[in-house]
XYZ file of C-alpha atoms in Angstrom:
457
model
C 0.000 0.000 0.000
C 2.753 2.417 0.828
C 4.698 1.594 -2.581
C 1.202 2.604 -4.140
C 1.152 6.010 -2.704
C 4.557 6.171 -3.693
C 4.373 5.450 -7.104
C 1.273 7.394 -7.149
C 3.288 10.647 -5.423
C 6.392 10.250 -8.156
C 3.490 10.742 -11.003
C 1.732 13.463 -9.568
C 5.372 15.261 -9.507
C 6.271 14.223 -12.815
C 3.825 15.883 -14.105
C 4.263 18.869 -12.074
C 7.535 19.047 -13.385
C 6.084 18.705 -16.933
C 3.853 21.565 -16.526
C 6.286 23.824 -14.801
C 8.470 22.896 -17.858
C 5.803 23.666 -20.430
C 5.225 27.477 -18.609
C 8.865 28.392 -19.613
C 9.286 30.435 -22.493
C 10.688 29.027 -25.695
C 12.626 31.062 -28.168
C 11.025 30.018 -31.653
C 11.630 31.895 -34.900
C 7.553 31.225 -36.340
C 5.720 32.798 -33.042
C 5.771 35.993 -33.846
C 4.959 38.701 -36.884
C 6.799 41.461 -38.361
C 5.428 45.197 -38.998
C 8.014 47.478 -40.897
C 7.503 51.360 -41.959
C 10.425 52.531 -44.578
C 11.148 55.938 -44.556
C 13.186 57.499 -46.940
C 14.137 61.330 -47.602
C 16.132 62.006 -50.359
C 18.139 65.288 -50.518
C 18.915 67.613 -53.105
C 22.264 65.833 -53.584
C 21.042 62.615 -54.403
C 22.000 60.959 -50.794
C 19.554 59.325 -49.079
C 18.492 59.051 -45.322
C 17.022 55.755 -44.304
C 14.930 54.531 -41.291
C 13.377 51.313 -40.614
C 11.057 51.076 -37.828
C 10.297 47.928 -37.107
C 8.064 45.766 -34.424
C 8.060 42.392 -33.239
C 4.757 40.791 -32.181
C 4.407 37.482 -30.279
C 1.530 35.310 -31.417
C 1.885 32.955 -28.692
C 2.290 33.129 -25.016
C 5.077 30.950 -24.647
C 7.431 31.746 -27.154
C 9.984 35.060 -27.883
C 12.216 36.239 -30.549
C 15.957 35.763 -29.665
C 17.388 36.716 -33.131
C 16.406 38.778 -36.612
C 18.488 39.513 -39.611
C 17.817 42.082 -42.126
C 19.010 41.879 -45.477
C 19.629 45.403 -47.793
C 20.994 44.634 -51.209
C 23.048 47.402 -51.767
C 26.568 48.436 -51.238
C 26.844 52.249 -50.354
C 25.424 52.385 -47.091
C 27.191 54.202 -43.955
C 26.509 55.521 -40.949
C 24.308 52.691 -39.309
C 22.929 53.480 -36.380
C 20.641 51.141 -33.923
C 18.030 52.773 -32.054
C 17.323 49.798 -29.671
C 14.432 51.707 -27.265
C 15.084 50.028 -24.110
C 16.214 47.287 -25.631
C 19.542 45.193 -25.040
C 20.429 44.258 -28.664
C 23.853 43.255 -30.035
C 23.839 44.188 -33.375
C 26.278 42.465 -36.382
C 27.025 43.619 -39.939
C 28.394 41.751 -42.430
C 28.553 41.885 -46.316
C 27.359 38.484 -48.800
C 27.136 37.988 -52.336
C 26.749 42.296 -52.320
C 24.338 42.260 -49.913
C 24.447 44.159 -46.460
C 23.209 41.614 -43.411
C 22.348 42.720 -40.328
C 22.254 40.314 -37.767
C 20.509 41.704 -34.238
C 20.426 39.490 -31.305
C 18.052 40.307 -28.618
C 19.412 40.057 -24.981
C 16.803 40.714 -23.028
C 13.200 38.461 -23.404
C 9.877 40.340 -24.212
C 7.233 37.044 -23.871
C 3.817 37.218 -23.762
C 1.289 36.522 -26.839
C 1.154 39.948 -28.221
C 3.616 41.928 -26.437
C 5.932 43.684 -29.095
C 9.413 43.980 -29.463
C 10.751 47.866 -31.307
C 13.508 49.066 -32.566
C 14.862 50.927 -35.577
C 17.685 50.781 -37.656
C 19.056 54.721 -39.403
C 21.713 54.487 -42.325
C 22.390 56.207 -45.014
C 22.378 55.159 -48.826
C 24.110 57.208 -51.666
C 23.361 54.605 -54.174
C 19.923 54.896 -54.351
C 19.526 57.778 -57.010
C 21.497 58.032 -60.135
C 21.456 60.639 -62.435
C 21.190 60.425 -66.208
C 21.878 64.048 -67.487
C 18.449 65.218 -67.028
C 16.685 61.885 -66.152
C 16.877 61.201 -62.634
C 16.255 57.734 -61.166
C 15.104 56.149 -58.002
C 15.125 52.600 -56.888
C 14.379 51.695 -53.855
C 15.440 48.114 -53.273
C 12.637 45.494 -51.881
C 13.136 45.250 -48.174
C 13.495 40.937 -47.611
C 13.466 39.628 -44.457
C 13.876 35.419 -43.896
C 9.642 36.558 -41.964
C 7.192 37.789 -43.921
C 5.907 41.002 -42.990
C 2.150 41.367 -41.596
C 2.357 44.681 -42.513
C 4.759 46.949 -44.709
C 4.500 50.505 -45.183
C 6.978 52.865 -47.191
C 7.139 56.767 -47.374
C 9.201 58.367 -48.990
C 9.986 62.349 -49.465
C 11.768 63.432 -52.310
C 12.470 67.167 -53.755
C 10.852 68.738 -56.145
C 14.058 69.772 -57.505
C 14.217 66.528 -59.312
C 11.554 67.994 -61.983
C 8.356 66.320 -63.140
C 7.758 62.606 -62.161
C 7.605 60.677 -65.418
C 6.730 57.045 -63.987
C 6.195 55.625 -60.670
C 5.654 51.848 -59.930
C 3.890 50.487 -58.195
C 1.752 53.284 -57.509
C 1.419 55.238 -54.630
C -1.597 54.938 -51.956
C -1.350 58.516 -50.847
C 0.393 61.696 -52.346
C 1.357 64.933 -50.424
C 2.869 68.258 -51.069
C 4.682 70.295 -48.568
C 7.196 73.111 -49.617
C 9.855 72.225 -51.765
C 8.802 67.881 -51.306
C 6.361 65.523 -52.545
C 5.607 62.818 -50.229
C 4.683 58.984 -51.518
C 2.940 56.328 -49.338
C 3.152 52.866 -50.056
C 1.072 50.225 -48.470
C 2.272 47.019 -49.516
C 1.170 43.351 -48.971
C 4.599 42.246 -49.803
C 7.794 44.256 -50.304
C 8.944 44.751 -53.383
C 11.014 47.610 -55.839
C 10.017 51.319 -55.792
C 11.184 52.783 -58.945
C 10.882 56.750 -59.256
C 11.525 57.972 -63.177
C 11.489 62.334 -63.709
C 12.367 63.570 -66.800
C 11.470 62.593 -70.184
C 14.894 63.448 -72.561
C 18.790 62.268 -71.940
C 21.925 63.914 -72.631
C 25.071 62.533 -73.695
C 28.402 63.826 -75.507
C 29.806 61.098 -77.196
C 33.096 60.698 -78.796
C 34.700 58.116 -81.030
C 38.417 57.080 -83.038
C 38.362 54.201 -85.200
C 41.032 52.952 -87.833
C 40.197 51.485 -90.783
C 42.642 49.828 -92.563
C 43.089 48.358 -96.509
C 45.978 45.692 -96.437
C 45.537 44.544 -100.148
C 47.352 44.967 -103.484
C 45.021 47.080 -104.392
C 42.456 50.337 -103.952
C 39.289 49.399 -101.809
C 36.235 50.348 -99.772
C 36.138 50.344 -96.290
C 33.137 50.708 -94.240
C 32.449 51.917 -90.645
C 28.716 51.628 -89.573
C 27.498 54.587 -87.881
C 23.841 54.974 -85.540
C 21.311 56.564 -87.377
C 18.269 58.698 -85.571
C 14.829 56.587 -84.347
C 11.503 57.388 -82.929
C 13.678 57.341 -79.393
C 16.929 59.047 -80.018
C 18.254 61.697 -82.347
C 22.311 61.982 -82.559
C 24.043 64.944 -83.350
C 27.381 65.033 -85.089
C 29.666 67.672 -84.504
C 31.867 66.330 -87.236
C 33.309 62.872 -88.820
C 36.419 63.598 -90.617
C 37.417 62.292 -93.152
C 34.363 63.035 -94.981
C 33.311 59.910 -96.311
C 33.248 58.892 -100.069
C 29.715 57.861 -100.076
C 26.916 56.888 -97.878
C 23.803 54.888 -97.491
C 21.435 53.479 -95.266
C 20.866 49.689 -95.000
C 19.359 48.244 -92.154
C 18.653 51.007 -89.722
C 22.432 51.864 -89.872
C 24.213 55.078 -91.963
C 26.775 52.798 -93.528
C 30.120 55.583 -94.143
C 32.499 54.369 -97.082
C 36.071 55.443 -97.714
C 37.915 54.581 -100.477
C 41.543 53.660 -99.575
C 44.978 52.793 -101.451
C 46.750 50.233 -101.257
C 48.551 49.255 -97.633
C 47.074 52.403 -96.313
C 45.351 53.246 -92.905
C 42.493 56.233 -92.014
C 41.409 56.921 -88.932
C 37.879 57.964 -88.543
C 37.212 60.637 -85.638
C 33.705 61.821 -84.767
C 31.656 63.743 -81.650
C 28.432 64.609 -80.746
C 25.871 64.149 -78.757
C 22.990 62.177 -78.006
C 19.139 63.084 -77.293
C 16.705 60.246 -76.088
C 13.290 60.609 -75.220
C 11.114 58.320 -73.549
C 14.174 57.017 -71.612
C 13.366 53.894 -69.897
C 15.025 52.844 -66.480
C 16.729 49.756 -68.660
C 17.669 51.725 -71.253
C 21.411 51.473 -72.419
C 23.146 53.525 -75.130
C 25.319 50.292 -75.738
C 22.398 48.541 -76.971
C 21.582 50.728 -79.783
C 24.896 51.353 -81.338
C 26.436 49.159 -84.410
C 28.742 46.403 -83.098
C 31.615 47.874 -85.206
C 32.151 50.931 -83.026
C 30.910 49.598 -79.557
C 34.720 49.146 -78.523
C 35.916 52.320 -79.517
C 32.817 54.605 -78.141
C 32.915 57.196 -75.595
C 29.937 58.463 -73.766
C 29.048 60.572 -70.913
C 25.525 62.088 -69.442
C 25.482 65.998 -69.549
C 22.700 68.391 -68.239
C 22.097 70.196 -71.462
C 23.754 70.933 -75.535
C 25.275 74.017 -76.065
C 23.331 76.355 -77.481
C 25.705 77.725 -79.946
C 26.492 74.021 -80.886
C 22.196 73.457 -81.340
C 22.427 76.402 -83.683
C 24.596 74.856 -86.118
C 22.202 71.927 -86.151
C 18.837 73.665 -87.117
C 18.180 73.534 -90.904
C 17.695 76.723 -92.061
C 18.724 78.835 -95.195
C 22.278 78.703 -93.688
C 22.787 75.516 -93.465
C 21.213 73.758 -96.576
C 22.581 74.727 -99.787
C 20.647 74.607 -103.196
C 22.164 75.209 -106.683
C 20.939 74.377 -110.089
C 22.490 73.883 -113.056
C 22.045 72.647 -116.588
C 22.479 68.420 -117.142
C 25.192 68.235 -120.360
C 25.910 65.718 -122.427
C 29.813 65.324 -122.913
C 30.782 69.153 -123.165
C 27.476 70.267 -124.097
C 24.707 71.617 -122.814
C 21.043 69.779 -122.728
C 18.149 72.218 -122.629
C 15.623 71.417 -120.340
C 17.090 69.257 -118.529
C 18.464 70.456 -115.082
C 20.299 69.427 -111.734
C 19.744 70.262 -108.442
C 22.300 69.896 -105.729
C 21.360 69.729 -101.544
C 24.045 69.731 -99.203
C 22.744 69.177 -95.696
C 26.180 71.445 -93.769
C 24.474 70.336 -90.137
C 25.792 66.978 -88.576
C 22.000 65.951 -88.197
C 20.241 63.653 -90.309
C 16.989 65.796 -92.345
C 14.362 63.581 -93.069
C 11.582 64.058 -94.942
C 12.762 67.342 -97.401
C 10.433 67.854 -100.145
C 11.976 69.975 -103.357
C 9.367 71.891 -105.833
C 9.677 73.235 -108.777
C 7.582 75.113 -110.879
C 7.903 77.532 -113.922
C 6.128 80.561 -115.040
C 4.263 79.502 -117.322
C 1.648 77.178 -118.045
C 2.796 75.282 -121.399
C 5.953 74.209 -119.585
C 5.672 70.905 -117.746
C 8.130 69.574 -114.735
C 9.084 66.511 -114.022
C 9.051 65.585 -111.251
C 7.479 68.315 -109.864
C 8.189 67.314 -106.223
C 10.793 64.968 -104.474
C 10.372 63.957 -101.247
C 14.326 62.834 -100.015
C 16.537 62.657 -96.972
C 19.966 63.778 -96.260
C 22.547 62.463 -94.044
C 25.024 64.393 -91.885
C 26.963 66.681 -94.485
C 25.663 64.628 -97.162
C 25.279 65.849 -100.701
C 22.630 64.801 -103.199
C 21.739 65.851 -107.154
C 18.358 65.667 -107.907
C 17.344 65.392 -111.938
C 14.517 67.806 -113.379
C 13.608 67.777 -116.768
C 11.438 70.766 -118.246
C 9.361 70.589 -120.959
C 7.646 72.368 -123.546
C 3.867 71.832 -124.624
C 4.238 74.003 -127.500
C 5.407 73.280 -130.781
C 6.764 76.231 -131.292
C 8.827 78.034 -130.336
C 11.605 75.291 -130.516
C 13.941 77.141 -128.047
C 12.110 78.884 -125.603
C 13.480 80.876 -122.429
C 11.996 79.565 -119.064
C 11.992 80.986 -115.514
C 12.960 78.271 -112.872
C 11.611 78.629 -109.349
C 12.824 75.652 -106.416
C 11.131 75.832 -102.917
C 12.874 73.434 -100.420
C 10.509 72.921 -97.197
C 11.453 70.389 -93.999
C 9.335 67.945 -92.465
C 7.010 70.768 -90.407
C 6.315 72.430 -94.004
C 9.014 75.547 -93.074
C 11.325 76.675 -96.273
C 14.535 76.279 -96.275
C 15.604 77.404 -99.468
C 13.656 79.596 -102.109
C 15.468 80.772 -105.373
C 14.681 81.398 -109.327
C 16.712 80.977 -112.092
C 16.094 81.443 -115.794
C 17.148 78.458 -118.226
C 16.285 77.450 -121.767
C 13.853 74.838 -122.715
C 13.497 73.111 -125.841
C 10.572 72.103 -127.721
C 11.947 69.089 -127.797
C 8.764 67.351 -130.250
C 9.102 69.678 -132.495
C 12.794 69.218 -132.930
C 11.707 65.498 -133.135
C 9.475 66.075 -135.950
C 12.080 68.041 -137.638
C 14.685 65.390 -137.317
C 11.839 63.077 -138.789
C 11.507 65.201 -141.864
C 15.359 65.156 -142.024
C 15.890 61.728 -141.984
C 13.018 61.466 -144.122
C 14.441 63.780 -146.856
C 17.720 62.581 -146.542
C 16.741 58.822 -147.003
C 14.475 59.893 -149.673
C 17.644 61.842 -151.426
C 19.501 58.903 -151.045
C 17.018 56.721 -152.930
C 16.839 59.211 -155.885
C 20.305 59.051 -155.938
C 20.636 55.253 -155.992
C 18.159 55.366 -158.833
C 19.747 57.701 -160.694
C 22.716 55.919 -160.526
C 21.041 52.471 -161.657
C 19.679 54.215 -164.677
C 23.046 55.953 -166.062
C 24.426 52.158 -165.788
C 21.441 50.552 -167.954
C 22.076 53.398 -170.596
C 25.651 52.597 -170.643
């Protein structure tokens, strides 16, 4: 009986022991969820300050957190700083694959189901914002954390400095203005990227030296592919020297020939810059440029062109020349039939120039009357017109030229007149018809003539 209320006594302490053992709290790393607000305020020079404010909640009564590590992809950051608010945390920082991890370690226990554990973490980032002449981009990297987050909020104040916002994803739950910021809420279910676009046009100066090189027996082309202008991005050349032989566009590219002699080098120089609208936050110059030159080009971002540089680009009557002159045949002259040179003097491509001519009177007939044509960088073209006379007469007739040259928004570029000679060139058909006519008729009385003297004989 005694070793039954023995046995009976060990049991009920056993379990005694087990409860007591079961009350203790247990550090576990899925009894608890994470809250986070991001706030970032982004200066005027491009640094930015950033403060994450997180809190800890238990979701059970017998469990606390003993650890957390934060992980911030990027690789400028400086100045950390742990605001621990009464809290006994040993904080760790080491770098992984790029990444910054923070590893905090609590020493002091917070248990209870939904007591809360604070603190914040202040550093700041200059790699955040990067300037592309007059683009400006944000990216605000996606906050991971090994917990999910119950709740993530980000804010973030920016100047207005930066110019109008182009794009913003994802978008914002709440915009303010206060003077001199704009102020961008994010509530989030999950973290991810904040990407901040302003400006719509880039700037670059570009620069390039390339040699191209004939090692044969004999004289030969050589071609260096050059960008051409897009719906995107427009590139202005302050000069390519040599001037090239000939051009022409195959493919999307402005394909530059020289002609070189034998076991001979050139070297190709050119400068510019580059305008590109619509810039997206992927977009590389490097991806649009022919392969030939990608080794040898130079590029940086600037805020703006020169403005005395600009005005050397605008097609006007400056800058385009027109000049007309009679066609010939050998060393002489053809009535009626006339050239027109365009040389484009700007180191922009002109698209879409549209030449008319028209006469003074009504019997005269051009073609073509209108030519629609492009012109590369400092490229040269000869357009044929031929002029005609209705009439039959006159055969020569004097004729008053006049050639408008207009651009792409309709604006004239070049306006002249110039008096030529036309030929009636039907009639003088017709009267080479009787010629022939007579003369192979003369020839026939001749032959016949002859043929009769002989018979006689």
């Amino acid at each position: 009986m005694k070793q039954t209320k023995l046995n009976i006594c060990k049991i009920i302490f056993g379990i005694f022991c087990c409860f007591l053992w079961l009350r203790q709290p247990i550090w576990a790393d899925d009894g608890f969820v994470t809250q986070l607000q991001a706030n970032y305020t982004i200066s005027e020079t491009e640094t930015t300050q950033v403060e994450l404010k997180f809190k800890l909640i238990n979701t059970s009564p017998t469990t606390y957190v003993e650890s957390y590590r934060l992980i911030v992809p990027e690789k400028n950051v400086s100045g950390l700083v742990l605001q621990q608010e009464d809290q006994n945390i040993e904080k760790t920082l080491t770098t992984e694959n790029g990444q910054n991890i923070f590893d905090l370690r609590f020493l002091n226990q917070v248990v209870g189901q939904g007591k809360a554990r604070t603190f914040t973490v202040e550093y700041n980032d200059a790699g955040l914002v990067e300037a592309k002449g007059k683009n400006i981009i944000v990216r605000l990297p996606s906050m991971n954390s090994e917990q999910p987050y119950q709740k993530y909020q980000a804010v973030v104040t920016l100047p207005t400095s930066f110019g109008d916002l182009a794009k913003v994803t994802p978008e914002a739950s709440k915009v303010l203005q206060r003077a001199g910021q704009t102020i961008y809420t994010f509530d989030l279910s999950t973290p991810q990227e904040i990407l901040f676009q302003f400006g719509q046009e880039q700037l670059s100066q570009f620069s390039f030296e390339k040699t191209l090189s004939n090692q044969t027996n004999y004289a030969a082309y050589q071609q260096i592919n050059l960008p051409l202008d897009d719906q995107n991005q427009q590139f202005l050349y302050a000069y390519l020297t040599p001037t090239p032989d000939y051009y022409r566009i195959e493919n999307g590219v402005w394909q530059a020939f020289y002609l070189l002699k034998p076991w001979t080098d050139v070297n190709v120089n050119a400068a510019g810059y580059v305008r590109v609208w619509q810039v997206d936050e992927n977009y590389f110059l490097s991806d649009h440029l022919p392969s030939d030159i990608l080794s040898v080009w130079q590029s940086f971002f600037v805020e703006e062109i020169p403005q005395d540089f600009l005005a050397l680009q605008v097609l006007s009557p400056a800058t385009v020349q027109v000049q007309n002159r009679l066609d010939q045949w050998w060393i002489l002259p053809l009535p009626g039939h006339f050239l027109v040179d365009v040389y484009n003097q700007t180191g922009q491509v002109a698209n879409n120039l549209n030449l008319r001519v028209t006469t003074n009177t009504d019997s005269m007939t051009v073609e073509p009357a209108e030519t629609i044509f492009s012109l590369l960088p400092w490229q040269k073209t000869t357009l044929p017109v031929r002029v005609q006379s209705q009439n039959w007469w006159p055969l020569y007739q004097e004729v008053d030229l006049k050639l408008t040259l207009t651009n792409s928004n309709g604006e004239i570029l070049h306006e002249s007149e110039q008096t030529g000679l036309s030929l009636a060139y039907r009639t003088l058909a017709l009267i080479g018809g009787f010629f022939a006519a007579a003369v192979t008729g003369g020839s026939i009385l001749v032959a016949r003539r002859q043929e009769k003297s002989s018979l006689r004989r």
